[in-house]
CSV table of C-alpha atoms in Angstrom, one decimal:
chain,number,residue,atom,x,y,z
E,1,UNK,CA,3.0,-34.5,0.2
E,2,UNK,CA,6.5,-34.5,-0.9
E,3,UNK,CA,7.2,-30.7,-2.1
E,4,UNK,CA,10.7,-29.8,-3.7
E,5,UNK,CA,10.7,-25.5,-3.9
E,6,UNK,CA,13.6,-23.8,-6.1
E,7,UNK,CA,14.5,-20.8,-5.2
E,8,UNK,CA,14.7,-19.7,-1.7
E,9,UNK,CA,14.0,-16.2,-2.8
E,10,UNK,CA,11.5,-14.0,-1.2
E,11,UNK,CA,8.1,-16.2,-2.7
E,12,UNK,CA,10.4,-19.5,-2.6
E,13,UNK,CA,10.8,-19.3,1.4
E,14,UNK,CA,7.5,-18.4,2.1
E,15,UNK,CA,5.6,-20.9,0.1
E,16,UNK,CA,8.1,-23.6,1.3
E,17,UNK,CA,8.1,-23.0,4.9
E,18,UNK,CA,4.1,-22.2,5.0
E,19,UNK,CA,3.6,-25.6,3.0
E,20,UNK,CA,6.0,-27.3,5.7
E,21,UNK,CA,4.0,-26.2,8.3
E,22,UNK,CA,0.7,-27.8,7.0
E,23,UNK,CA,2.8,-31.4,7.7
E,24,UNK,CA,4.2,-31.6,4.2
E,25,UNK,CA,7.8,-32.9,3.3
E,26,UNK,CA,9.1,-29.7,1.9
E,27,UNK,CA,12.9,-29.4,0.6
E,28,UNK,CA,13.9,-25.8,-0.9
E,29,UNK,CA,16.7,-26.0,-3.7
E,30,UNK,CA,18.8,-22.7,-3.8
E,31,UNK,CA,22.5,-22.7,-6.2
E,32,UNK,CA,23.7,-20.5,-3.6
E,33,UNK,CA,25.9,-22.6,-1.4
E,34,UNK,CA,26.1,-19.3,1.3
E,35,UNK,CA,22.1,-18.5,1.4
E,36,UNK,CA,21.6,-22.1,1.8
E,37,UNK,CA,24.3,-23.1,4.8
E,38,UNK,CA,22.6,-19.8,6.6
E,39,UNK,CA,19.3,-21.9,5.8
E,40,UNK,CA,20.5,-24.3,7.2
E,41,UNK,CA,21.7,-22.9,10.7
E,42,UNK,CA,18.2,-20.8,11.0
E,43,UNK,CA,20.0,-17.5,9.5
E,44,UNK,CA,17.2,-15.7,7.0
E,45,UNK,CA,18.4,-13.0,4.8
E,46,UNK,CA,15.3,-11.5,4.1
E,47,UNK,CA,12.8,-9.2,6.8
E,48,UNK,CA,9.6,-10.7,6.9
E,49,UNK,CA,7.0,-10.9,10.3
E,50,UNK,CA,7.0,-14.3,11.6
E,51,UNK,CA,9.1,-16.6,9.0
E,52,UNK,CA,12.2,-16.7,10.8
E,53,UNK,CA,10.7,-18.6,13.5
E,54,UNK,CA,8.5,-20.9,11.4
E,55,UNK,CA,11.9,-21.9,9.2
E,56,UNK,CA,13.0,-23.0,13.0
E,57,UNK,CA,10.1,-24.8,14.0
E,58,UNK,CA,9.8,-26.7,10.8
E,59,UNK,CA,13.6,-27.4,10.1
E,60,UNK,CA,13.5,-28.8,14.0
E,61,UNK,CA,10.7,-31.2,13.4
E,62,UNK,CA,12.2,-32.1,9.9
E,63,UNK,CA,9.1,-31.2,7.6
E,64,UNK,CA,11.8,-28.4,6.0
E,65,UNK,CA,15.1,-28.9,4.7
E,66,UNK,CA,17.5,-27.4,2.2
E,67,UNK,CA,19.8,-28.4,-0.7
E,68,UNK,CA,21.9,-27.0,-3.4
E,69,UNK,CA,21.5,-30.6,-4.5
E,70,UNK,CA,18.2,-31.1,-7.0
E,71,UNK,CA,19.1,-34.3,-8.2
E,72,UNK,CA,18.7,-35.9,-4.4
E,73,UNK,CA,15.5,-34.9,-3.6
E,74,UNK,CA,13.5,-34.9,-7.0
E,75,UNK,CA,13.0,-38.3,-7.4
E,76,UNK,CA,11.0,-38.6,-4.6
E,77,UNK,CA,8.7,-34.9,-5.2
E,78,UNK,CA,5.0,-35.2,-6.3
E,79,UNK,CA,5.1,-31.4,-7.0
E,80,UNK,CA,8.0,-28.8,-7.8
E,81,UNK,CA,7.4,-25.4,-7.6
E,82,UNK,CA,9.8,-23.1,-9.9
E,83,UNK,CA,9.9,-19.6,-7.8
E,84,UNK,CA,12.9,-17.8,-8.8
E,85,UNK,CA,13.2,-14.2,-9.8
E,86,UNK,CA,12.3,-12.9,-13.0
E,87,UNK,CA,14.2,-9.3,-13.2
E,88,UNK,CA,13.4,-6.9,-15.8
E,89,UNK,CA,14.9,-6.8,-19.1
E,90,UNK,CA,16.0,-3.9,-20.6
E,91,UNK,CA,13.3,-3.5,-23.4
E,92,UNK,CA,10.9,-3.9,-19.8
E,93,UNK,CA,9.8,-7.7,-20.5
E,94,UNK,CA,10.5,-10.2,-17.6
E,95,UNK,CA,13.6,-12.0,-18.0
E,96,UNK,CA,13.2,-15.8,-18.0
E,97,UNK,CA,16.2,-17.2,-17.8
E,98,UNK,CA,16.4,-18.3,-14.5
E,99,UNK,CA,13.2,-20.0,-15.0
E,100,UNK,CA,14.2,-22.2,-18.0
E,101,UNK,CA,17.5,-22.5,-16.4
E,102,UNK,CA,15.4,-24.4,-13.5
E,103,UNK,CA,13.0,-26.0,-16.4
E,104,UNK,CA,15.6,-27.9,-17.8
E,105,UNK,CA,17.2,-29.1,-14.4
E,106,UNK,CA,14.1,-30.6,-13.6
E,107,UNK,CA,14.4,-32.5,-17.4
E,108,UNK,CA,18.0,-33.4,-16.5
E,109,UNK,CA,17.2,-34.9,-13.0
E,110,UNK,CA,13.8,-36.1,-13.0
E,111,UNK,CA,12.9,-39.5,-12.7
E,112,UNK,CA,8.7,-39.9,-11.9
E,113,UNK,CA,5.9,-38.4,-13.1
E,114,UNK,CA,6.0,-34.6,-11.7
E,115,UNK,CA,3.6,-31.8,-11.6
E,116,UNK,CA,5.8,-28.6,-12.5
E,117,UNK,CA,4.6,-25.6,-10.9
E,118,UNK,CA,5.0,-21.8,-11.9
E,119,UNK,CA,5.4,-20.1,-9.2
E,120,UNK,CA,7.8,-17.3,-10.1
E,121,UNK,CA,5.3,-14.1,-12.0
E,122,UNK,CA,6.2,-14.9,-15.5
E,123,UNK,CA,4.2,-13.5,-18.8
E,124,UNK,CA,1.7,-15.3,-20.6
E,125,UNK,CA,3.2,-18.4,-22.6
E,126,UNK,CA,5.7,-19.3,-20.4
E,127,UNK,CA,4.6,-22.4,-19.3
E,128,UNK,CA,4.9,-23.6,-22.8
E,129,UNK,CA,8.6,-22.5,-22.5
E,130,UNK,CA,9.2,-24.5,-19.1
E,131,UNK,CA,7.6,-27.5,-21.1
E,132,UNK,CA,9.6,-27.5,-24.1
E,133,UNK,CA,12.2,-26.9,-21.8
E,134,UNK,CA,11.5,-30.2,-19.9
E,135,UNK,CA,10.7,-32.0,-22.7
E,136,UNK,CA,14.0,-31.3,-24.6
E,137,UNK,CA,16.2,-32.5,-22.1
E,138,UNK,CA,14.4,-35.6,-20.9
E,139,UNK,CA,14.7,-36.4,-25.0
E,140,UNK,CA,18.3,-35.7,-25.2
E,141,UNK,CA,18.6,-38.1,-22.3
E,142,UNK,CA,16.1,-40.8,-24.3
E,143,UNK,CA,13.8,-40.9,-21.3
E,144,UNK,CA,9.6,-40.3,-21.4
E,145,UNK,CA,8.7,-39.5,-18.2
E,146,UNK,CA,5.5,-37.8,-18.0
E,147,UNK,CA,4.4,-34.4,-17.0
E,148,UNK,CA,2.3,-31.5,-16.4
E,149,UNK,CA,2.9,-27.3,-15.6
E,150,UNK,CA,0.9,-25.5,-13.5
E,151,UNK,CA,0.7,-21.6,-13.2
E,152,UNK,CA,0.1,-21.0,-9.5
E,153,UNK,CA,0.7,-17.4,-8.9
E,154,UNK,CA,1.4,-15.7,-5.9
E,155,UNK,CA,-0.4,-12.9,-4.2
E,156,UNK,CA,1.6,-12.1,-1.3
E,157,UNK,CA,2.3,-8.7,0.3
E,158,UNK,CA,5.2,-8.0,2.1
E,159,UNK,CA,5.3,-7.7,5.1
E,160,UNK,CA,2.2,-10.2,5.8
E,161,UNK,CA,3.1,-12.7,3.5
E,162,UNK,CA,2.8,-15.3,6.0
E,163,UNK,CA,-0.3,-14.6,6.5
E,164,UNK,CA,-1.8,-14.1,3.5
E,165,UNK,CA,-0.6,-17.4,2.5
E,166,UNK,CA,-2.2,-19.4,5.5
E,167,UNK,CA,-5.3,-17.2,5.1
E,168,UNK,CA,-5.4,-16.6,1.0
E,169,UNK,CA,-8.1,-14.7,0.2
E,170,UNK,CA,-8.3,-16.7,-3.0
E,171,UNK,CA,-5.8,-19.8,-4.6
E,172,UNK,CA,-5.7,-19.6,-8.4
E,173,UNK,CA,-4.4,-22.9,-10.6
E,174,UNK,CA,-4.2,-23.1,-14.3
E,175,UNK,CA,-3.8,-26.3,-15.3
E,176,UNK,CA,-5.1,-28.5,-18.4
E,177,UNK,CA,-5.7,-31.9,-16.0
E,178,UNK,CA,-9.1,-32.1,-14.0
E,179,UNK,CA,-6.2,-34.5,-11.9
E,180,UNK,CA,-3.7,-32.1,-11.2
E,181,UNK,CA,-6.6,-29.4,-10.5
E,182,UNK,CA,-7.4,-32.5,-7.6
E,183,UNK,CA,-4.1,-32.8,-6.6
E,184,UNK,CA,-3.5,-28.8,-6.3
E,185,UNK,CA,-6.9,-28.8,-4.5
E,186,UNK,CA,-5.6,-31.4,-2.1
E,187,UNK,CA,-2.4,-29.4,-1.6
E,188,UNK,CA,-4.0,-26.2,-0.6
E,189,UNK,CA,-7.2,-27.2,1.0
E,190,UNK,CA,-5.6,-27.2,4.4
E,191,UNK,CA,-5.5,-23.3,4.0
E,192,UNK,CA,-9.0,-22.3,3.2
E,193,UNK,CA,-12.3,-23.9,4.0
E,194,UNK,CA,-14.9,-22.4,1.3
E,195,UNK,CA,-14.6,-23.8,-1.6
E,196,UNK,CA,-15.0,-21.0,-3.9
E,197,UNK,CA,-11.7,-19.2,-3.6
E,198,UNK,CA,-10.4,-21.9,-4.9
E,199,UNK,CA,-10.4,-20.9,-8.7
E,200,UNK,CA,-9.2,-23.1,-11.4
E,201,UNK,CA,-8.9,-21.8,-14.8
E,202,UNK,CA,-6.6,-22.9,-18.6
E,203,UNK,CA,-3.1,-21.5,-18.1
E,204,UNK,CA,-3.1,-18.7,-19.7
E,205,UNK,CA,-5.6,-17.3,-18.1
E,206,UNK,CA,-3.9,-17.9,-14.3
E,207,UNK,CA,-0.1,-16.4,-16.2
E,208,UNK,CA,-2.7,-13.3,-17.3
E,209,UNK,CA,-4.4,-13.1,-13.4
E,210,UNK,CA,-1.1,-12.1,-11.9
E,211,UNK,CA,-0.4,-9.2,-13.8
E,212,UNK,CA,-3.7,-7.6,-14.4
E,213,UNK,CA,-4.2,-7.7,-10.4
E,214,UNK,CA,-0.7,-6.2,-10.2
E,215,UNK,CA,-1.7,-3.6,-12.8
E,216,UNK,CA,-5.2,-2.8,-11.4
E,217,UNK,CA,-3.7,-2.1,-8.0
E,218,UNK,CA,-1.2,-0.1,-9.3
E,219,UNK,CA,-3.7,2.1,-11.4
E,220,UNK,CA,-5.5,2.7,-8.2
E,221,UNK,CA,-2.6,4.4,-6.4
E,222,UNK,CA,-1.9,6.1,-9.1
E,223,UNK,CA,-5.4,7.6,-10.1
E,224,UNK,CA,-5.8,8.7,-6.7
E,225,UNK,CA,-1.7,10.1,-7.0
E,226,UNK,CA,-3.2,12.1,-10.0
E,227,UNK,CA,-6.3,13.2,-8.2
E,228,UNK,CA,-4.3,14.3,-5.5
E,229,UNK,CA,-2.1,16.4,-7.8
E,230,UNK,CA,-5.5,18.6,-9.0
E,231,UNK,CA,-6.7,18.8,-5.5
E,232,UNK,CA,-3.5,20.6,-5.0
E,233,UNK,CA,-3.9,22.9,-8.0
E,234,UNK,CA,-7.4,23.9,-7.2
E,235,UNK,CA,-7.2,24.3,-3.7
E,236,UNK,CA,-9.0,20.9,-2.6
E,237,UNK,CA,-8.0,18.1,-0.1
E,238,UNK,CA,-6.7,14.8,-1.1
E,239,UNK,CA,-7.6,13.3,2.2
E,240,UNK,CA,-11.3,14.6,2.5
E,241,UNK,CA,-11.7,13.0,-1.5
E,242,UNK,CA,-10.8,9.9,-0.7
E,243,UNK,CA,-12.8,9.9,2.3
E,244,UNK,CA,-15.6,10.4,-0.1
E,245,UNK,CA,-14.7,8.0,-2.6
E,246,UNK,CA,-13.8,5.5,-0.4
E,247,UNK,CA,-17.3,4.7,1.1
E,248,UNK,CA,-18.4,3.8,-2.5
E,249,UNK,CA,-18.5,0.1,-2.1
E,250,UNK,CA,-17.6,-0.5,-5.9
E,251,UNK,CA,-14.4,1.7,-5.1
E,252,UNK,CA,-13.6,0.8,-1.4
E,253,UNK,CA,-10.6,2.4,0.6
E,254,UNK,CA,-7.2,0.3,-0.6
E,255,UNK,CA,-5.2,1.4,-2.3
E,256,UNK,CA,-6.4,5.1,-3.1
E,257,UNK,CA,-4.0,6.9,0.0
E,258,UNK,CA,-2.5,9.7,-1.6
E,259,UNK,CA,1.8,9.4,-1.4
E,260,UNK,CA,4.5,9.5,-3.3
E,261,UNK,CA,4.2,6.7,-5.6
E,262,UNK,CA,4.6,2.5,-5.8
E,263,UNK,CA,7.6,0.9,-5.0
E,264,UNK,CA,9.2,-2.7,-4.6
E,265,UNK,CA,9.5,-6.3,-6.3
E,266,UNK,CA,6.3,-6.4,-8.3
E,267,UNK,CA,3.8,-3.5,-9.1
E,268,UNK,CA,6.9,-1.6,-10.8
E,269,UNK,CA,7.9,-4.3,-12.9
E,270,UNK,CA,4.9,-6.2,-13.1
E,271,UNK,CA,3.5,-3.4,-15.3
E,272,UNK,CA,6.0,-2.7,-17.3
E,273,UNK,CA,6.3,-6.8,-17.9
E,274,UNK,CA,2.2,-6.3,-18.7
E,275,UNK,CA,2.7,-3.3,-21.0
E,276,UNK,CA,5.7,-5.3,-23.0
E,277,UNK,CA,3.3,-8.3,-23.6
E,278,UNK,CA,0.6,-6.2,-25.2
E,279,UNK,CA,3.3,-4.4,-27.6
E,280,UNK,CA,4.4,-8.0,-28.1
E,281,UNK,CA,0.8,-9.2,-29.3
E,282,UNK,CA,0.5,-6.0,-31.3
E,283,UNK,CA,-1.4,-3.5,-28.5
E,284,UNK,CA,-0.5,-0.5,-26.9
E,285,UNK,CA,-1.6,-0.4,-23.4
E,286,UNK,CA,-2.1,3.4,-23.1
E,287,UNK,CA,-4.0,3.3,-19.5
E,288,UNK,CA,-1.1,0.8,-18.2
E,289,UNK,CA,1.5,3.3,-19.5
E,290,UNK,CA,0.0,5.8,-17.9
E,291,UNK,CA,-0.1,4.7,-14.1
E,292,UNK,CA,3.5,4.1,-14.9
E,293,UNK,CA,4.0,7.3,-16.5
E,294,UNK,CA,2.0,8.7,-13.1
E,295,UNK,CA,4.1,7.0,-10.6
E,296,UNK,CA,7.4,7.6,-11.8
E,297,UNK,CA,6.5,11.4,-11.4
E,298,UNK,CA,5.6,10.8,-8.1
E,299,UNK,CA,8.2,9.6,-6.6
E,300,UNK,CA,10.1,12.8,-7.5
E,301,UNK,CA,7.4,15.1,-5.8
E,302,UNK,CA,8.1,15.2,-2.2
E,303,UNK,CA,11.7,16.6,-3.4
E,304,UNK,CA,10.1,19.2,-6.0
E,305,UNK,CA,7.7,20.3,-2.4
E,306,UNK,CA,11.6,20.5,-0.6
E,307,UNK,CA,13.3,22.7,-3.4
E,308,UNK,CA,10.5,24.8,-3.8
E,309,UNK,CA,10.6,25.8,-0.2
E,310,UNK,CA,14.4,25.8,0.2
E,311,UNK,CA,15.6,26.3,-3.6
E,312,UNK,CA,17.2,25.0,-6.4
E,313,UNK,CA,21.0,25.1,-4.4
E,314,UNK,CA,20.6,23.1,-1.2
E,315,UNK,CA,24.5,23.3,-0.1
E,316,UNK,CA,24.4,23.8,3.6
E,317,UNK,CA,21.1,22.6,4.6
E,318,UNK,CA,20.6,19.3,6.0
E,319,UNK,CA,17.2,17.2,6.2
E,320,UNK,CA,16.5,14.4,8.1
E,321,UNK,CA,14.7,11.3,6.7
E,322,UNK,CA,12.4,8.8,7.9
E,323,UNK,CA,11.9,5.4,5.9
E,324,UNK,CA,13.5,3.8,3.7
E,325,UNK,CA,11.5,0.3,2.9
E,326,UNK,CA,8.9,1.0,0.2
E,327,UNK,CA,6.5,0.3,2.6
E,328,UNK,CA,6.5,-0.8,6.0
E,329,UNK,CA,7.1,-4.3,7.3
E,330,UNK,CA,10.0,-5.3,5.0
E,331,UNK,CA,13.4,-4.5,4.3
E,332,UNK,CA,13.2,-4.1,0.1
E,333,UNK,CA,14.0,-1.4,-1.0
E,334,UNK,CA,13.5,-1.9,-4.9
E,335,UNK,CA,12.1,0.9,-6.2
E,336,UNK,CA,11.5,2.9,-3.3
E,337,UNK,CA,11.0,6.8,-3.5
E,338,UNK,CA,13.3,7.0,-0.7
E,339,UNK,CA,16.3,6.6,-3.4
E,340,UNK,CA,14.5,8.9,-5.6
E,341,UNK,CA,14.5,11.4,-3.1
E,342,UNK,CA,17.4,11.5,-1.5
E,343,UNK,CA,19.2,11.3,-5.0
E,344,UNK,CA,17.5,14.5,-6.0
E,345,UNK,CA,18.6,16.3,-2.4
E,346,UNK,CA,21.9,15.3,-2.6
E,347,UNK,CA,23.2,15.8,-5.7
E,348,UNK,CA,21.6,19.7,-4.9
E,349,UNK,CA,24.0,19.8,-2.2
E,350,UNK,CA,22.4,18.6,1.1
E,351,UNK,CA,23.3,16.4,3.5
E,352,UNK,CA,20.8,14.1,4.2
E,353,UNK,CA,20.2,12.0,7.6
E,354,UNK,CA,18.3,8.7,7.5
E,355,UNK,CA,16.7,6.2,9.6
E,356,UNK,CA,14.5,3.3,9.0
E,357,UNK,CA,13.7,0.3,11.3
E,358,UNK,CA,14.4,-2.0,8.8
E,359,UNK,CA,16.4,-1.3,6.0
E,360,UNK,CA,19.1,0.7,6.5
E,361,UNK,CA,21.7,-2.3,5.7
E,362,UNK,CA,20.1,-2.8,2.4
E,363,UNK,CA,21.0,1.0,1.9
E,364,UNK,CA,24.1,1.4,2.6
E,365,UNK,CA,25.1,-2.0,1.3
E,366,UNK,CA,23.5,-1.5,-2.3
E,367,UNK,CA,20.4,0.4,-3.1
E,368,UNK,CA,22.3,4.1,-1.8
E,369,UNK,CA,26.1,2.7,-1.9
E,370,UNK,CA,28.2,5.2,-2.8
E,371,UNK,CA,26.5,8.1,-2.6
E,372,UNK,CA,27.9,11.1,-0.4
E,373,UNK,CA,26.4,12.8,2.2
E,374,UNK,CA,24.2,10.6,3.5
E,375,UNK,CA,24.6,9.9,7.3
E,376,UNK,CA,22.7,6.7,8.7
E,377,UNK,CA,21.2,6.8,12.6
E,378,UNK,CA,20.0,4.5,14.8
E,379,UNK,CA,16.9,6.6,16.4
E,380,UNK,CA,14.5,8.8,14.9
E,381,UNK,CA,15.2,11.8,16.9
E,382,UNK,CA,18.8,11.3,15.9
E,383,UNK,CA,18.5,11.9,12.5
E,384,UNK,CA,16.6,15.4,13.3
E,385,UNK,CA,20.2,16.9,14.3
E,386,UNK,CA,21.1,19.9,12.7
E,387,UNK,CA,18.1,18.9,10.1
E,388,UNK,CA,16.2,22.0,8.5
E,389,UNK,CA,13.4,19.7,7.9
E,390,UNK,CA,11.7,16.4,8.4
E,391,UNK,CA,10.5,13.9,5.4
E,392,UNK,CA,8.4,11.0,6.5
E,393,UNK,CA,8.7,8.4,3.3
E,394,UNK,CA,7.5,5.2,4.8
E,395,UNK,CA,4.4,4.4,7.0
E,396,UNK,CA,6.4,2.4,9.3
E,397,UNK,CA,4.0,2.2,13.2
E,398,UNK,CA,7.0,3.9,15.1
E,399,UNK,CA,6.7,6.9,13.1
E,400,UNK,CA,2.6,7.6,13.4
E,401,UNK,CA,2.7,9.3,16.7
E,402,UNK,CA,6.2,10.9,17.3
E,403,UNK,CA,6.6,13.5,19.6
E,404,UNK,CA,5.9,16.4,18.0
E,405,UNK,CA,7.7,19.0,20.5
E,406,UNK,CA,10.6,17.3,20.2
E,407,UNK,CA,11.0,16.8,16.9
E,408,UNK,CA,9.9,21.2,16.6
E,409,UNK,CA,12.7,21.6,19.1
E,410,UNK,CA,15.6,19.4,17.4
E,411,UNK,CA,14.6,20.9,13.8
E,412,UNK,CA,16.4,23.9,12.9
E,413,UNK,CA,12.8,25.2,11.4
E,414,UNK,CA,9.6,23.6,12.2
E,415,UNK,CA,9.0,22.1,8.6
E,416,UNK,CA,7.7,18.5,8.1
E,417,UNK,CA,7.0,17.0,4.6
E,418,UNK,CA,5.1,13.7,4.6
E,419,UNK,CA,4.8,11.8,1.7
E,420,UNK,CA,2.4,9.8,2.9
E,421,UNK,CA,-0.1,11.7,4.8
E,422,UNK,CA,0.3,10.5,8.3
E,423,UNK,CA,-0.3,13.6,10.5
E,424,UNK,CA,-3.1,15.5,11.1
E,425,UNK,CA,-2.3,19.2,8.8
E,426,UNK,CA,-4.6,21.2,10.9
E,427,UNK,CA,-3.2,20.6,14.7
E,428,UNK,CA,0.7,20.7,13.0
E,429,UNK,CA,-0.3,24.0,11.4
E,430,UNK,CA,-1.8,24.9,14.8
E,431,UNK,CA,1.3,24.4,16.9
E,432,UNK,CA,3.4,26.2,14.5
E,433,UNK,CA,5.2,24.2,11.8
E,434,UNK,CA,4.9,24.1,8.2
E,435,UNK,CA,3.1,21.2,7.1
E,436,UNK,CA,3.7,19.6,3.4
E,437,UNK,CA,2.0,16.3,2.3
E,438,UNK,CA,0.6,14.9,-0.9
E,439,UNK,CA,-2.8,16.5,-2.2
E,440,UNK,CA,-3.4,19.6,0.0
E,441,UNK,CA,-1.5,23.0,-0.5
């Protein structure tokens, strides 16, 4: 098929280049004259396993090219996926107008019949937006050209989002066409065999998925966040719990590891987005407040751990940091409790020392820019100079079994606080250092 994808984003690149490398004609659309000459020359400005080398590949054997030019390439597209960002608004609703922006391009420069996909995570009615979008410019141009929107959203994690879109564990469509449900089907059924994860569904329904998996995700790490914060008041263990909660089937182990809250591009703002749509049909979403409510206090807990031990004045200590990715196997940093920390150190007084595999240029660059007393290594062990303590913030492989003698012997006291349960509490304790984590005294 003859794809056109706009926005070479995060979701834009990866749908593009994984639907390139099924043998479809994909072109990706970007305004951004510098993202898309990099693009161009095989230079990816986001960190994600595997999809530099698949751009490569598929740019080399011309199934993937790019454009800032939508008016060359959409006259020949069966499909056109809309997959830029939709930030947060201030009042917490997802700000659409990048989407409509793209919804009337595609009026202005379409010339065949089209299937218009949603691909970007937009609230529910939005694809009556893109459509009246569409539909005003091709009037104003006096053209009728017909038609249809698709929500399609995405469910990809970062830092396997290549995978999980060659191997989707389910592809949902909303659509009002048993046609364009056939032509979707065709699209994607070179990526799953059963039929059954295939799910097709009205539109609003498919806008409504994408949230409420967002949301019940996101209640699940924070239940078990708030579960972890009783186990700590009445002398239980986090850990052990989940153990036992876990191996109910109708509860299962993901998502319930005790830490120090959700970060990144979606759960955050996907649930405020969620909680703005119910105020804006006229219901409060009390339980979706809460997980929010829950996580933004969690993110500050590995800090209130630190100035209990140390104080309320941290001038003159120093503390070493590891991770700061909201999770591992990316380079975003939106949202991650790594800035809430270190925010709430420094502005105590302390110097803090950071290294993460990943995304230390997104850092320094923007997410911590500006902010004093922050000193960014290249090693792990480096940032553990003249450190009083360790804090482990991200789960990333190279941190799960560190050398724990020469981290005791770098540290100018053997104090490790992990906000995300990595080590085992019992041998630490054993060989002499204080150990902190989430839901265990």
């Amino acid at each position: 098929m003859k794809i056109v994808v706009i926005g070479t984003g995060y979701v834009g690149l990866v749908s593009g280049t994984c639907f390139s490398e099924m043998g479809n004609t994909v072109t990706c659309v970007d305004i951004d004259k510098e993202k898309i000459s990099n693009l161009k020359n095989g230079i990816i400005t986001i960190y994600e396993p595997g999809l530099t080398q698949m751009v490569q590949t598929n740019t080399e054997n011309k199934n993937l090219s790019f454009t800032t030019d939508l008016s060359s390439v959409i006259k020949n597209a069966e499909i056109v996926f809309i997959a830029v960002g939709t930030p947060m608004d201030e009042d917490g609703s997802a700000d659409l107008q990048y989407v409509l922006k793209v919804a009337s391009s595609i009026g202005q420069t379409m010339q065949n019949r089209l299937i218009v996909v949603n691909k970007s995570t937009v609230p529910v009615g939005t694809a009556d937006k893109v459509k009246s979008a569409i539909e005003k410019e091709l009037k104003s141009r006096n053209v009728t050209i017909d038609f249809d929107v698709v929500s399609n959203p995405e469910f990809l994690k970062e830092g396997d989002a290549i995978n999980d879109f060659m191997k989707p564990d389910r592809i949902v469509i909303g659509a009002s066409s048993e046609a364009v449900f056939a032509k979707m089907k065709q699209l994607y059924s070179p990526f799953f065999r059963t039929h059954d994860r295939f799910i097709t569904m009205d539109i609003r329904s498919a806008e409504m998925t994408k949230y409420a998996a967002n949301a019940m995700l996101a209640t699940k790490i924070s239940f078990m966040n708030e579960i972890a914060n009783i186990c700590e008041n009445v002398d239980a263990d986090a850990n052990k719990v989940r153990l036992g909660i876990g191996s109910d089937k109708r509860i299962g182990y993901s998502f319930i590891y005790p830490g120090v809250g959700y970060g990144g591009s979606c759960f955050p703002k996907d649930v405020k987005a969620l909680k703005k749509t119910a105020e804006d049909y006229g219901y409060e979403a009390k339980l979706i407040g809460s997980v929010e409510e829950v996580n933004n206090s969690q993110k500050l807990l590995i800090s209130k751990k630190i100035i209990a031990k140390f104080g309320e004045n941290l001038t003159g200590l120093t503390f070493g940091l590891w991770g700061l990715s909201y999770k591992p196997g990316t380079d975003d940093m939106r949202e991650a409790p790594s800035i809430y920390t270190i925010k709430e150190l420094v502005k105590r007084g302390a110097v803090v020392r950071v290294y993460d595999p990943k995304a230390t240029k997104n850092a320094r660059d923007f997410y911590l820019k500006g902010i004093e007393n922050i000193f960014y290594c290249t090693s792990k062990y480096e940032v553990l100079k003249d450190s009083s303590a360790l804090i482990l913030l991200t789960e990333w492989k190279e941190f799960r079994s560190p050398d724990f003698e020469e981290i005791k012997k770098q540290l100018k006291f053997p104090v490790i606080f992990d906000g995300r349960n990595q080590y085992n509490a019992f041998s630490l304790e054993e060989n002499g250092f204080e150990y902190y984590q989430i839901g265990k005294k």
